[in-house]
XYZ file of C-alpha atoms in Angstrom:
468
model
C 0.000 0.000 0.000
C 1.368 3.337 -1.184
C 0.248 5.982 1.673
C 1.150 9.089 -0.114
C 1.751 10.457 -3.774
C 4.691 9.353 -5.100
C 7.053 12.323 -6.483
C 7.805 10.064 -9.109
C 4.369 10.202 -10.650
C 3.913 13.714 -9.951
C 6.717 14.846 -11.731
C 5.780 12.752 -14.619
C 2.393 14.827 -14.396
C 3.904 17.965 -14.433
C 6.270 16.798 -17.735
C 2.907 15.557 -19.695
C 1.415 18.937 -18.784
C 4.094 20.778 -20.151
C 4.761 18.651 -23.359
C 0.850 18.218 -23.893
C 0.739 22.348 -24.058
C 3.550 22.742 -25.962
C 2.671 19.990 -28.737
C -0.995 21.818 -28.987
C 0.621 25.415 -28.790
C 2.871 24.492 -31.659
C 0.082 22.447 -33.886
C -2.265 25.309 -33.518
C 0.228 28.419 -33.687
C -2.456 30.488 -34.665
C -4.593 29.878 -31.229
C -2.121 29.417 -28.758
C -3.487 30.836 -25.416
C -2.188 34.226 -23.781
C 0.499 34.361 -21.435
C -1.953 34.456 -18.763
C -4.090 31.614 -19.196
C -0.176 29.886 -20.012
C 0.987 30.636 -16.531
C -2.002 30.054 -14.446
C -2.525 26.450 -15.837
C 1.405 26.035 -15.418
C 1.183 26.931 -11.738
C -2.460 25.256 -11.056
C -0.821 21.779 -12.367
C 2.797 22.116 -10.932
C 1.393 23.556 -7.978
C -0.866 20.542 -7.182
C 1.071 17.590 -7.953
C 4.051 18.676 -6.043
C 2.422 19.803 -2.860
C 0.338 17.168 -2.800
C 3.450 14.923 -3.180
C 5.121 16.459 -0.480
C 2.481 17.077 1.785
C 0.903 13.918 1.505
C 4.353 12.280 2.576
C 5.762 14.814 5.031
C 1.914 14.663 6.780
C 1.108 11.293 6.797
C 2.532 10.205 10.410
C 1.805 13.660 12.265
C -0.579 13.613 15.299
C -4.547 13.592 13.649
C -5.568 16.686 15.466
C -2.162 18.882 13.949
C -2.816 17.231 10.898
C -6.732 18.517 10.612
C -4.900 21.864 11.903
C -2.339 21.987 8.958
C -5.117 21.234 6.581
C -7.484 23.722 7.695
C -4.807 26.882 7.360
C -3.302 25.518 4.368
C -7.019 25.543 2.832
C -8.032 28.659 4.268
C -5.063 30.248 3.368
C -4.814 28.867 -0.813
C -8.192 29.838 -1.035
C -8.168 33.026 0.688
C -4.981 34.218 -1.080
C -7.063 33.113 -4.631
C -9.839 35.234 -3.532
C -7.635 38.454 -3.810
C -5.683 37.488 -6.397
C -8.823 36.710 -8.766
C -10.903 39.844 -7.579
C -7.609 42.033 -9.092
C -7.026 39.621 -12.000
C -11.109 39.577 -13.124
C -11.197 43.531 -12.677
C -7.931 44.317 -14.377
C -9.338 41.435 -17.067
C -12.728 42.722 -18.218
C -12.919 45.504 -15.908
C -15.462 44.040 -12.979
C -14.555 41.991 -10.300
C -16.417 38.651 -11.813
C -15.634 36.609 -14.389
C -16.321 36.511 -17.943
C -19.807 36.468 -19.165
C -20.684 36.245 -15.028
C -24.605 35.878 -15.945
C -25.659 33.949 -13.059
C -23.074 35.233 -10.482
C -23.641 38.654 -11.160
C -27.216 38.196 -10.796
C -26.827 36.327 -7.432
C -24.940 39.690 -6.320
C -27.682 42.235 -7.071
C -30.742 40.105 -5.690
C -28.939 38.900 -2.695
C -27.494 42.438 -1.952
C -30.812 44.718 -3.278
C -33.348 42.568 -2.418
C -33.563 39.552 0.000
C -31.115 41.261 2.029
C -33.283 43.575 2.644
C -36.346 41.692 3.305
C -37.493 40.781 6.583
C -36.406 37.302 7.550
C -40.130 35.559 7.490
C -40.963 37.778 4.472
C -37.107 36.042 2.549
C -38.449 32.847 3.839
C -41.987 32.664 2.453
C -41.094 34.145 -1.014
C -37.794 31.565 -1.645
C -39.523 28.104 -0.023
C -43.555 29.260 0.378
C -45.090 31.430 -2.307
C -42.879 29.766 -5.316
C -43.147 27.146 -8.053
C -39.482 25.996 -7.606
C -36.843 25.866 -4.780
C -33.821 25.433 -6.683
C -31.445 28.286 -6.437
C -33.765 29.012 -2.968
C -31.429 27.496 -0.663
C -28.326 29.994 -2.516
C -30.149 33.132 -2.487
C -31.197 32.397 1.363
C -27.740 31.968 2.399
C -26.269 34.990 0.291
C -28.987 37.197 1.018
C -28.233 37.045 4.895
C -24.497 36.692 4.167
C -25.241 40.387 2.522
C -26.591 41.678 5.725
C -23.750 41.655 7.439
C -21.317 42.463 4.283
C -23.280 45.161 2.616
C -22.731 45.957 -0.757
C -18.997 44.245 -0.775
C -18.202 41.408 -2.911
C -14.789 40.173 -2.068
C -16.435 39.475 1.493
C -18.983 36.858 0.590
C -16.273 34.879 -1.149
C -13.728 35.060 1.873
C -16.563 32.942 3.737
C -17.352 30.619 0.834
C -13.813 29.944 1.313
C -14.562 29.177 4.726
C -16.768 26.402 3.918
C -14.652 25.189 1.298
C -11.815 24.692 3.773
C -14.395 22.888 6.070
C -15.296 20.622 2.860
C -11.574 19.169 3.078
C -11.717 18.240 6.699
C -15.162 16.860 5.889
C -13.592 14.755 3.231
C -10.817 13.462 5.265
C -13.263 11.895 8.123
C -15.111 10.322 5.572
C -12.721 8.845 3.656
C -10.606 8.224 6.590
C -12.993 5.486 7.433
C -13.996 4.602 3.902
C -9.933 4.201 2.618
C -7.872 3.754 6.434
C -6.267 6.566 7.671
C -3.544 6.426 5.246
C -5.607 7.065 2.349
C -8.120 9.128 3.787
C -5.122 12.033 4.717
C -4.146 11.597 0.757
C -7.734 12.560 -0.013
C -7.612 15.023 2.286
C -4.506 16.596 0.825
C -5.408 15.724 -2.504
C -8.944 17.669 -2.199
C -6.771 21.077 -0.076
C -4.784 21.567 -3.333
C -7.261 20.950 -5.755
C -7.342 23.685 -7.831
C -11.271 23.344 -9.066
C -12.290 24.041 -5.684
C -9.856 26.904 -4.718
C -11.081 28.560 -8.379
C -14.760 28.949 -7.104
C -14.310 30.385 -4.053
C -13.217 33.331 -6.134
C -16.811 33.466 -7.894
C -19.975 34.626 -6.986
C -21.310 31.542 -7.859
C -23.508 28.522 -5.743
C -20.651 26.007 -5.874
C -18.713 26.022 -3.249
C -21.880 26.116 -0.353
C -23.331 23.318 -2.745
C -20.510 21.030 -2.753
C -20.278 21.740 1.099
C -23.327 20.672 1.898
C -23.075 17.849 -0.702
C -19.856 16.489 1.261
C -21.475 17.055 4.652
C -24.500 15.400 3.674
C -22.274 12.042 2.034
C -20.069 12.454 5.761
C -22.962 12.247 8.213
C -24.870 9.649 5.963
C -21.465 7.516 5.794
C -21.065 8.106 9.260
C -24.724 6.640 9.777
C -24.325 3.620 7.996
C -21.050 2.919 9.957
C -21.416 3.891 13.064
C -23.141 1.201 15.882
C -25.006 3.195 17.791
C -27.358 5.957 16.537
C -29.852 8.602 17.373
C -32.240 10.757 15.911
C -29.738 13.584 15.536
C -27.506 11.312 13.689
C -30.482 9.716 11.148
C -32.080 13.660 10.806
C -29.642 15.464 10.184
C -28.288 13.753 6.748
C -32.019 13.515 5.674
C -32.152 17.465 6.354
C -28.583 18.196 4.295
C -30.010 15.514 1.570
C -32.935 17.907 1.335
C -30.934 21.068 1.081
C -29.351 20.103 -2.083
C -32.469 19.858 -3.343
C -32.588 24.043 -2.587
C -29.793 23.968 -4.837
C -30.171 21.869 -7.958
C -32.544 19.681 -8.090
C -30.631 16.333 -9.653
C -28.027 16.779 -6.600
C -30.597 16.022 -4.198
C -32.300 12.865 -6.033
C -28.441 11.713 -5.923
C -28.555 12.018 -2.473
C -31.408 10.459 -1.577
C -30.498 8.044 -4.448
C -26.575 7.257 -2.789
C -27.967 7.157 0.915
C -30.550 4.125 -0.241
C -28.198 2.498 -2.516
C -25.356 2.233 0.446
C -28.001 0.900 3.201
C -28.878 -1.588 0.503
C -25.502 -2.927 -0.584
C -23.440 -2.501 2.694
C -22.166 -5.287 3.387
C -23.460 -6.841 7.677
C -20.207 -6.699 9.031
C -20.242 -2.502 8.349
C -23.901 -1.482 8.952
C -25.170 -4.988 10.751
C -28.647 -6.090 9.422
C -31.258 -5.325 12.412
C -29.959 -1.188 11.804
C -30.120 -2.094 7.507
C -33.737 -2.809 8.514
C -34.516 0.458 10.733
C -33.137 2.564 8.427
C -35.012 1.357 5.132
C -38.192 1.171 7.499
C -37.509 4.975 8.652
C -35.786 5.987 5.034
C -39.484 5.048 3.773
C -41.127 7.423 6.244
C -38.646 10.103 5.998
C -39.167 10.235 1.691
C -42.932 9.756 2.044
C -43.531 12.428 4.474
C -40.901 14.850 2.561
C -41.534 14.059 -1.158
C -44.405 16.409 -1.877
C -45.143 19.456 -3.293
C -42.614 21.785 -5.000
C -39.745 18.995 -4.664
C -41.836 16.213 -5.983
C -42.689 18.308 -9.142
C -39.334 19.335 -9.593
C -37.706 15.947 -9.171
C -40.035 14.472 -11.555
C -39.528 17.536 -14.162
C -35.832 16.747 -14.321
C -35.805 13.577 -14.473
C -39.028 13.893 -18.198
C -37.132 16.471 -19.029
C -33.090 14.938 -19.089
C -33.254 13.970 -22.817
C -34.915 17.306 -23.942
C -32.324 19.619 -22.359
C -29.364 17.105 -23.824
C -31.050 17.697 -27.345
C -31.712 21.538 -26.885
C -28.365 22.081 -25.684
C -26.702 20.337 -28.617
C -29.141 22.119 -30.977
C -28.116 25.666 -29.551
C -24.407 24.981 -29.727
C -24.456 23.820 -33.475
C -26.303 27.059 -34.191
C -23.842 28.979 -32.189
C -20.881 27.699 -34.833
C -20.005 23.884 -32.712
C -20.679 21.934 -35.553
C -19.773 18.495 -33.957
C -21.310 19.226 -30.439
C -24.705 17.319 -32.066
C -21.845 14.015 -31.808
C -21.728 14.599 -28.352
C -24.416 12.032 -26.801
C -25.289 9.895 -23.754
C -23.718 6.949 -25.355
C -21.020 8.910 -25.767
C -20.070 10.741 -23.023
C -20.619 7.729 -20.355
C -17.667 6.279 -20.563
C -15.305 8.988 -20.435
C -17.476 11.046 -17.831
C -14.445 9.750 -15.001
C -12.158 12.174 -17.107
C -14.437 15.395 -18.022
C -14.106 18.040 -18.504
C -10.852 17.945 -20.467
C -8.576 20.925 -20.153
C -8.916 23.761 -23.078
C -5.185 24.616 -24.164
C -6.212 26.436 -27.374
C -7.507 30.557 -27.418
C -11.120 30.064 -28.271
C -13.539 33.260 -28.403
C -15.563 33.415 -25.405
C -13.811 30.268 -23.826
C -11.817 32.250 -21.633
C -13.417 31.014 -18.079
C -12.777 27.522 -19.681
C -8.496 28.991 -20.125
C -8.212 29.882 -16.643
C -9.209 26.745 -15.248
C -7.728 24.566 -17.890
C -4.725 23.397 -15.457
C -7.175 22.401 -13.140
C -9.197 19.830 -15.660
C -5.909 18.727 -16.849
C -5.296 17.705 -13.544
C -9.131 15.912 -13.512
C -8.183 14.157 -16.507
C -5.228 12.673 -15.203
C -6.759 11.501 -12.080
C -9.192 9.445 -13.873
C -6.957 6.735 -14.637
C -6.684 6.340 -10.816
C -10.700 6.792 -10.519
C -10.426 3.888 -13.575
C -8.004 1.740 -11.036
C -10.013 2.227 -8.207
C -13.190 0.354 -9.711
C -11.270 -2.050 -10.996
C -9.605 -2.728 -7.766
C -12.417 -2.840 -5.654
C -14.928 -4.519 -7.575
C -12.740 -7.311 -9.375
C -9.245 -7.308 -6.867
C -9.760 -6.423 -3.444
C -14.044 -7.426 -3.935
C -14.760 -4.342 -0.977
C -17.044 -2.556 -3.446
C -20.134 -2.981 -1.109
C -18.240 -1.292 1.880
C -17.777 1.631 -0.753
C -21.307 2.129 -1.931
C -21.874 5.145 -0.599
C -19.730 7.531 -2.376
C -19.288 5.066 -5.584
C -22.924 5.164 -6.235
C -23.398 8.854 -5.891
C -20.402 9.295 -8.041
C -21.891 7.100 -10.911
C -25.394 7.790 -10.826
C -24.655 11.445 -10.851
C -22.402 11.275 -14.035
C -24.913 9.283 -15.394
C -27.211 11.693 -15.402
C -25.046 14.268 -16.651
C -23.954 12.241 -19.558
C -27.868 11.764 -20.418
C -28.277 15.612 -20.062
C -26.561 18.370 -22.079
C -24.052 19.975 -19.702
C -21.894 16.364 -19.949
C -18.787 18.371 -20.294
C -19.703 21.404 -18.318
C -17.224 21.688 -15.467
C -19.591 23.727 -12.885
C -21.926 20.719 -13.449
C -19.319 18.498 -12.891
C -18.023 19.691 -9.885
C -20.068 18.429 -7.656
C -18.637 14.717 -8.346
C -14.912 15.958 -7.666
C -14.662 15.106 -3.799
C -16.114 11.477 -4.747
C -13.835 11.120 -7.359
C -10.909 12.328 -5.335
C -11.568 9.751 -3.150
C -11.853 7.156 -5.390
C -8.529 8.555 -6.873
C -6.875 8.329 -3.559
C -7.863 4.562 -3.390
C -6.754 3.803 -6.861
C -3.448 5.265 -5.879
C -2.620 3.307 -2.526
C -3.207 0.227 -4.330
C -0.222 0.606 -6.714
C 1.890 -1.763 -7.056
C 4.554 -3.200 -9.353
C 1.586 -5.374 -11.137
C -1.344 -2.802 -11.899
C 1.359 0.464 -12.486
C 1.529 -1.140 -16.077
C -1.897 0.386 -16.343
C -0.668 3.940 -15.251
C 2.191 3.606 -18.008
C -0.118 3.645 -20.558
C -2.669 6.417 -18.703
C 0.585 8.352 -19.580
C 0.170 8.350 -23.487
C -4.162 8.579 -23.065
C -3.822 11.825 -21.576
C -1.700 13.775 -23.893
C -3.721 11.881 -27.009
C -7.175 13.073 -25.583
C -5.882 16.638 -24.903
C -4.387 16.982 -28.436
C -7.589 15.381 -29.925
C -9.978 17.593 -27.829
C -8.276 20.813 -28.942
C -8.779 19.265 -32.630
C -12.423 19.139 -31.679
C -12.624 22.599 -30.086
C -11.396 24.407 -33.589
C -12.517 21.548 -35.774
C -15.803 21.985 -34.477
C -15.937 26.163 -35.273
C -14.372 25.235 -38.782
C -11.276 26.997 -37.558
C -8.878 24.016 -38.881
């Protein structure tokens, strides 16, 4: 068992990086990326793979307490230090402190800070969850409209707390897969999910993510710890059933996930984890708690998704063929499902209007990678080590989630995808303490499948816009 990253393999990461950019900067001279986007995908990749390397190792034997310590600060602080840096770089950019195009961030700012913030409490309450056809985006606006009462009008603020919660999402990680992976591989999660630079980028945004992923993780922690634990009460079974139905506040298909993972894991754990006369109480009470909950807004909303997955896959594709993506049409359900472990793919070439997609490219590149680990993980447990029950909980909210995404059309949309990251972190952390001299053959070749999917995905981003 391999309890850290091994420097060898990071380093190897970094040099695929740097030869993958250079190969597609040199193919396609003409839409090479700006310096910019050039640096911050250098330093997002060689900034995760080594730390994690060396963090991973130099942490892995300190005292549990200094360890949750050095993760918390080190979070905090990466995050924190983003937060400023971004709010300079987006204004000096395109001349407003949010990101490109910021549709939906922006307009979380001005009806958070001009209107529910100053609403009374009851009166916020009644119009988000009450008096309205649908609660997604309810739970957002709820949270950022109070956050706004005590910030005002500022917008660097708000995103210093996200950051907050996004530091408590790595701790959050680390107790759950601290049981689900040993302690070993649960502090290589842990590390793996503090440097990850999708999560740092959103805490510089305006946007839902990082509360939704929070709540996501604390919801998959406190159901885990349910399912494992031998004695419970009703704190312990409400309060996952309460975060489950938060996400639901926030996007709708999250939530069915949840509820969807959570039954899956009582199901499939195996009796020596969960023991059968608690499987029994908690399907019995699971029952109640969905009856007595599914209803209303929810209920309608749930079951609109879910008509309405195959619509929204072919209205996407429609709009983006109109909009010049000629081969986004190709881009199916059959398709997409069995690379969704390694979306989105990173975008090395200067496309118009693709310029959120340039600043986090370093961080899908380092997605991408990981997903030959993710790949080694299933493989492992289901086939090798046969512990795939014991794992249910995040595996199945991992897969059916990317399952509906590849059935939708936002298959390769990273702020969709996000919310899978801290599962498939996990999993990537499990994939990688199983190494070995046998199964790194499989890794060897990972290292020519990344560098042939980046060059053929830039093909396909100016293929696609007949730029070629």
């Amino acid at each position: 068992m391999i309890p850290y990253f091994p420097k060898q393999i990071a380093s190897k990461a970094v040099y695929i990086y740097l030869g993958s950019l250079a190969a597609v900067s040199l193919l396609f001279l003409h839409y090479t990326m700006k310096l910019e986007y050039l640096v911050l995908g250098t330093v997002w990749v060689a900034g995760f793979f080594l730390l994690v390397s060396v963090c991973s190792k130099k942490w892995q034997h300190i005292p549990r307490k200094q360890f949750m310590l050095n993760l918390f600060l080190v979070s905090l602080g990466l995050r924190w230090l983003w937060v400023v840096f971004s709010y300079f770089f987006y204004l000096h950019q395109w001349g407003t402190p949010f990101e490109w195009m910021a549709a939906d961030a922006e307009s979380y700012y001005w009806d958070a800070v001009f209107y529910y913030s100053r609403l009374p409490l009851s009166t916020m309450w009644r119009i988000l969850f009450v008096n309205t056809g649908t609660i997604s985006d309810s739970g957002y606006f709820f949270y950022l409209g109070n956050v706004a009462r005590l910030t005002g009008q500022s917008i660097i603020a708000p995103r210093l707390i996200n950051s907050v919660f996004s530091a408590l999402t790595v701790l959050l990680v680390y107790l759950m897969a601290s049981r689900n992976l040993g302690e070993a591989g649960g502090r290589l999660a842990a590390v793996m999910t503090c440097f990850m630079p999708n999560l740092i980028y959103y805490c510089g945004l305006h946007l839902k993510e990082t509360i939704m992923v929070f709540l996501m993780v604390a919801f998959m922690e406190r159901a885990d710890y349910l399912i494992r634990s031998r004695r419970f009460n009703v704190v312990s079974v409400v309060l996952p059933v309460l975060l489950a139905l938060s996400l639901f506040s926030f996007r709708t298909v999250l939530g069915i996930t949840a509820v969807f993972s959570l039954v899956t894991a009582v199901v499939l754990t195996s009796a020596n984890t969960i023991g059968r006369h608690k499987r029994w109480v908690l399907i019995v009470w699971g029952v109640l708690a969905v009856a007595t909950l599914w209803g209303g807004t929810v209920r309608s909303e749930s079951e609109s998704a879910w008509e309405m997955r195959f619509e929204n896959q072919v209205a996407k594709r429609e709009a983006q063929t109109q909009a010049g993506n000629r081969w986004a049409k190709y881009a199916t359900g059959t398709v997409m499902a069995p690379i969704m472990f390694m979306l989105p793919f990173p975008t090395m070439v200067d496309v118009e209007q693709q310029y959120n997609q340039q600043v986090i490219s370093g961080g899908n590149y380092v997605r991408t990678f990981l997903g030959g680990f993710v790949l080694l993980a299933l493989y492992m447990a289901i086939f090798v080590r046969k512990n795939w029950r014991d794992l249910s909980l995040v595996g199945s909210f991992v897969m059916v989630y990317l399952a509906i995404l590849s059935a939708s059309g936002f298959s390769n949309s990273e702020r969709f995808l996000l919310p899978a990251l801290p599962g498939l972190l996990i999993m990537a952390a499990y994939g990688i303490t199983q190494l070995d001299a046998k199964n790194y053959r499989y890794v060897r070749v990972w290292y020519y499948v990344v560098p042939t999917v980046i060059i053929g995905w830039a093909v396909f981003k100016l293929g696609s816009r007949g730029l070629l």
